[in-house]
mmCIF file of C-alpha atoms and ligand atoms in Angstrom:
data_model
loop_
_atom_site.group_PDB
_atom_site.id
_atom_site.type_symbol
_atom_site.label_atom_id
_atom_site.label_comp_id
_atom_site.label_asym_id
_atom_site.label_seq_id
_atom_site.Cartn_x
_atom_site.Cartn_y
_atom_site.Cartn_z
ATOM 1 C CA MET A 98 -64.092 12.084 -12.774
ATOM 2 C CA ALA A 99 -64.796 8.705 -12.858
ATOM 3 C CA LEU A 100 -63.098 5.264 -11.944
ATOM 4 C CA ARG A 101 -62.481 2.752 -16.205
ATOM 5 C CA ASN A 102 -61.736 -0.470 -16.149
ATOM 6 C CA ILE A 103 -58.253 -1.762 -17.096
ATOM 7 C CA VAL A 104 -58.082 -3.885 -19.649
ATOM 8 C CA LYS A 105 -56.233 -6.874 -18.445
ATOM 9 C CA TYR A 106 -53.949 -9.187 -20.638
ATOM 10 C CA GLY A 107 -55.353 -11.239 -23.467
ATOM 11 C CA ASP A 108 -57.501 -8.419 -24.293
ATOM 12 C CA PRO A 109 -56.076 -7.596 -27.951
ATOM 13 C CA VAL A 110 -56.740 -4.232 -27.704
ATOM 14 C CA LEU A 111 -53.114 -3.882 -25.331
ATOM 15 C CA ARG A 112 -51.255 -4.868 -28.996
ATOM 16 C CA LYS A 113 -53.002 -2.248 -31.134
ATOM 17 C CA LYS A 114 -51.011 1.300 -31.283
ATOM 18 C CA SER A 115 -52.127 4.335 -30.391
ATOM 19 C CA ARG A 116 -53.152 7.274 -32.622
ATOM 20 C CA VAL A 117 -51.706 10.456 -32.561
ATOM 21 C CA VAL A 118 -53.737 13.141 -30.554
ATOM 22 C CA GLU A 119 -54.822 16.479 -32.870
ATOM 23 C CA LYS A 120 -57.733 17.829 -30.549
ATOM 24 C CA PHE A 121 -56.701 19.247 -26.985
ATOM 25 C CA ASP A 122 -60.386 19.433 -26.646
ATOM 26 C CA SER A 123 -62.257 18.541 -22.849
ATOM 27 C CA LYS A 124 -62.780 15.224 -24.009
ATOM 28 C CA LEU A 125 -59.367 14.520 -23.275
ATOM 29 C CA ALA A 126 -59.016 16.385 -20.581
ATOM 30 C CA THR A 127 -61.852 14.276 -19.081
ATOM 31 C CA LEU A 128 -60.228 11.468 -19.599
ATOM 32 C CA ILE A 129 -56.771 12.600 -18.694
ATOM 33 C CA ASP A 130 -58.183 12.719 -15.370
ATOM 34 C CA ASP A 131 -60.241 9.788 -15.520
ATOM 35 C CA MET A 132 -56.687 8.125 -16.049
ATOM 36 C CA ILE A 133 -54.815 9.540 -12.889
ATOM 37 C CA GLN A 134 -58.217 8.622 -10.541
ATOM 38 C CA THR A 135 -58.072 4.905 -12.321
ATOM 39 C CA MET A 136 -54.438 5.025 -11.829
ATOM 40 C CA ARG A 137 -54.447 6.047 -8.242
ATOM 41 C CA ASN A 138 -57.350 3.388 -8.062
ATOM 42 C CA ALA A 139 -54.778 0.880 -7.905
ATOM 43 C CA ASP A 140 -51.984 1.802 -6.677
ATOM 44 C CA GLY A 141 -49.758 2.298 -10.334
ATOM 45 C CA VAL A 142 -47.691 4.627 -11.235
ATOM 46 C CA GLY A 143 -48.412 4.659 -14.732
ATOM 47 C CA LEU A 144 -51.133 4.279 -16.678
ATOM 48 C CA ALA A 145 -51.530 4.212 -20.680
ATOM 49 C CA ALA A 146 -54.948 5.479 -22.554
ATOM 50 C CA VAL A 147 -55.164 2.055 -24.164
ATOM 51 C CA GLN A 148 -54.875 0.896 -20.555
ATOM 52 C CA VAL A 149 -58.329 2.025 -20.471
ATOM 53 C CA GLY A 150 -59.669 0.931 -23.657
ATOM 54 C CA VAL A 151 -58.443 4.833 -25.464
ATOM 55 C CA LEU A 152 -56.536 4.368 -28.549
ATOM 56 C CA LYS A 153 -54.727 7.719 -28.156
ATOM 57 C CA ARG A 154 -51.189 8.241 -27.191
ATOM 58 C CA VAL A 155 -51.824 9.736 -23.313
ATOM 59 C CA VAL A 156 -50.095 8.987 -20.617
ATOM 60 C CA VAL A 157 -49.742 9.162 -16.643
ATOM 61 C CA ILE A 158 -47.365 8.779 -14.700
ATOM 62 C CA ASP A 159 -47.139 8.963 -10.962
ATOM 63 C CA ILE A 160 -44.220 7.842 -8.873
ATOM 64 C CA GLY A 161 -45.142 9.803 -5.302
ATOM 65 C CA GLU A 162 -43.823 13.546 -6.872
ATOM 66 C CA GLY A 163 -46.767 14.099 -8.416
ATOM 67 C CA VAL A 164 -48.645 13.569 -10.910
ATOM 68 C CA MET A 165 -47.194 13.749 -15.334
ATOM 69 C CA GLU A 166 -49.201 13.863 -17.619
ATOM 70 C CA LEU A 167 -48.088 12.989 -21.450
ATOM 71 C CA VAL A 168 -49.645 13.377 -24.710
ATOM 72 C CA ASN A 169 -48.035 12.515 -27.676
ATOM 73 C CA PRO A 170 -44.709 11.142 -26.434
ATOM 74 C CA GLU A 171 -41.767 10.539 -27.649
ATOM 75 C CA ILE A 172 -38.484 9.124 -25.934
ATOM 76 C CA ILE A 173 -35.208 11.770 -27.571
ATOM 77 C CA GLU A 174 -32.534 10.647 -25.601
ATOM 78 C CA GLU A 175 -31.396 7.214 -23.671
ATOM 79 C CA SER A 176 -28.189 6.653 -21.359
ATOM 80 C CA ASP A 177 -25.635 4.240 -22.287
ATOM 81 C CA ASP A 178 -26.266 2.576 -18.894
ATOM 82 C CA VAL A 179 -29.241 0.322 -17.522
ATOM 83 C CA GLN A 180 -31.551 -1.153 -14.529
ATOM 84 C CA VAL A 181 -31.988 -3.895 -14.460
ATOM 85 C CA THR A 182 -35.124 -3.757 -12.375
ATOM 86 C CA PRO A 183 -37.903 -5.993 -11.531
ATOM 87 C CA GLU A 184 -40.848 -4.671 -13.542
ATOM 88 C CA GLY A 185 -44.775 -4.455 -13.343
ATOM 89 C CA CYS A 186 -48.076 -3.863 -14.862
ATOM 90 C CA LEU A 187 -51.398 -2.557 -14.099
ATOM 91 C CA SER A 188 -52.581 -5.085 -16.955
ATOM 92 C CA LEU A 189 -50.631 -8.252 -15.826
ATOM 93 C CA PRO A 190 -51.876 -7.999 -11.960
ATOM 94 C CA GLY A 191 -49.816 -9.551 -9.478
ATOM 95 C CA GLN A 192 -46.999 -10.555 -11.827
ATOM 96 C CA THR A 193 -43.474 -9.077 -11.993
ATOM 97 C CA GLY A 194 -40.522 -9.696 -13.638
ATOM 98 C CA THR A 195 -37.030 -8.276 -15.180
ATOM 99 C CA THR A 196 -36.389 -6.054 -18.079
ATOM 100 C CA SER A 197 -33.253 -3.980 -18.721
ATOM 101 C CA ARG A 198 -33.962 -0.233 -19.529
ATOM 102 C CA PRO A 199 -32.011 2.690 -20.219
ATOM 103 C CA MET A 200 -31.265 4.281 -16.871
ATOM 104 C CA THR A 201 -31.852 7.803 -17.540
ATOM 105 C CA VAL A 202 -34.130 9.362 -20.414
ATOM 106 C CA LYS A 203 -35.536 12.597 -22.019
ATOM 107 C CA VAL A 204 -38.466 12.716 -23.391
ATOM 108 C CA LYS A 205 -40.852 15.090 -25.349
ATOM 109 C CA ALA A 206 -44.831 15.605 -24.777
ATOM 110 C CA GLN A 207 -47.500 17.667 -24.454
ATOM 111 C CA ASP A 208 -49.967 18.947 -21.887
ATOM 112 C CA ARG A 209 -53.601 18.755 -22.121
ATOM 113 C CA ASN A 210 -52.831 21.996 -24.028
ATOM 114 C CA GLY A 211 -51.143 21.121 -26.567
ATOM 115 C CA LYS A 212 -47.761 22.781 -24.877
ATOM 116 C CA TRP A 213 -44.614 20.636 -25.607
ATOM 117 C CA TYR A 214 -42.649 19.798 -22.516
ATOM 118 C CA ILE A 215 -39.524 18.375 -22.302
ATOM 119 C CA HIS A 216 -39.042 15.669 -19.291
ATOM 120 C CA LYS A 217 -35.957 14.216 -18.161
ATOM 121 C CA GLY A 218 -36.245 10.752 -15.581
ATOM 122 C CA SER A 219 -33.567 8.353 -13.918
ATOM 123 C CA GLU A 220 -33.673 4.796 -11.999
ATOM 124 C CA LEU A 221 -37.792 4.634 -11.838
ATOM 125 C CA LYS A 222 -38.942 7.396 -13.462
ATOM 126 C CA ALA A 223 -37.271 6.297 -15.981
ATOM 127 C CA LYS A 224 -38.671 2.798 -16.189
ATOM 128 C CA ALA A 225 -41.937 4.188 -16.010
ATOM 129 C CA PHE A 226 -41.926 6.512 -19.299
ATOM 130 C CA CYS A 227 -40.066 3.537 -20.804
ATOM 131 C CA HIS A 228 -42.886 1.238 -19.683
ATOM 132 C CA GLU A 229 -45.565 3.620 -20.144
ATOM 133 C CA ILE A 230 -44.688 4.508 -24.099
ATOM 134 C CA ASP A 231 -44.290 1.200 -25.060
ATOM 135 C CA HIS A 232 -47.525 0.996 -24.163
ATOM 136 C CA LEU A 233 -48.535 3.392 -26.510
ATOM 137 C CA ASP A 234 -47.261 0.857 -29.764
ATOM 138 C CA GLY A 235 -49.032 -2.150 -28.250
ATOM 139 C CA ILE A 236 -45.761 -3.202 -26.150
ATOM 140 C CA LEU A 237 -45.693 -4.862 -23.031
ATOM 141 C CA TYR A 238 -42.976 -5.353 -20.165
ATOM 142 C CA ILE A 239 -43.110 -9.699 -20.966
ATOM 143 C CA ASP A 240 -41.794 -8.751 -24.581
ATOM 144 C CA LYS A 241 -38.339 -7.381 -22.339
ATOM 145 C CA LEU A 242 -37.649 -9.399 -19.913
ATOM 146 C CA VAL A 243 -34.093 -10.545 -18.669
ATOM 147 C CA GLU A 244 -32.540 -12.681 -17.074
ATOM 148 C CA SER A 245 -32.300 -11.325 -13.447
ATOM 149 C CA SER A 246 -29.034 -10.895 -11.930
ATOM 150 C CA GLU A 247 -29.737 -13.030 -9.100
ATOM 151 C CA ASP A 248 -31.071 -16.100 -10.852
HETATM 152 CO CO1 CO B 505 -48.078 -1.676 -18.202
#
């Protein structure tokens, strides 16, 4: 496993669309292992492959309940009720902004071996799913800022 550099805001790669993963090989496994190590080292709760400069639809998330690896993730259901809370990103260090995200989402994704799973998450986990899956389409949380209710 190796630490990879996290791409910072301003690098045009963050605005690119990531490609669907078709090969579930040792290269993919190494990428996922490196992403997990890089996320932990940066004290993050999630990381998308584009943030280490790799345009593949791969995400890792760990909100403190164990690591989840999501290959080719898609949101298949989201709640109408929303959470309006602060959000940050390892590619924009030292900043947060308030976003509105669904309170609960259901995600379909593959693991490193290609097996499909359904994941359900609420609150922080739902926010992490939305944030990281947005990265795969070149979308950043700063595109989705709303006025905080405390303003
Ligand atoms: Co991010």
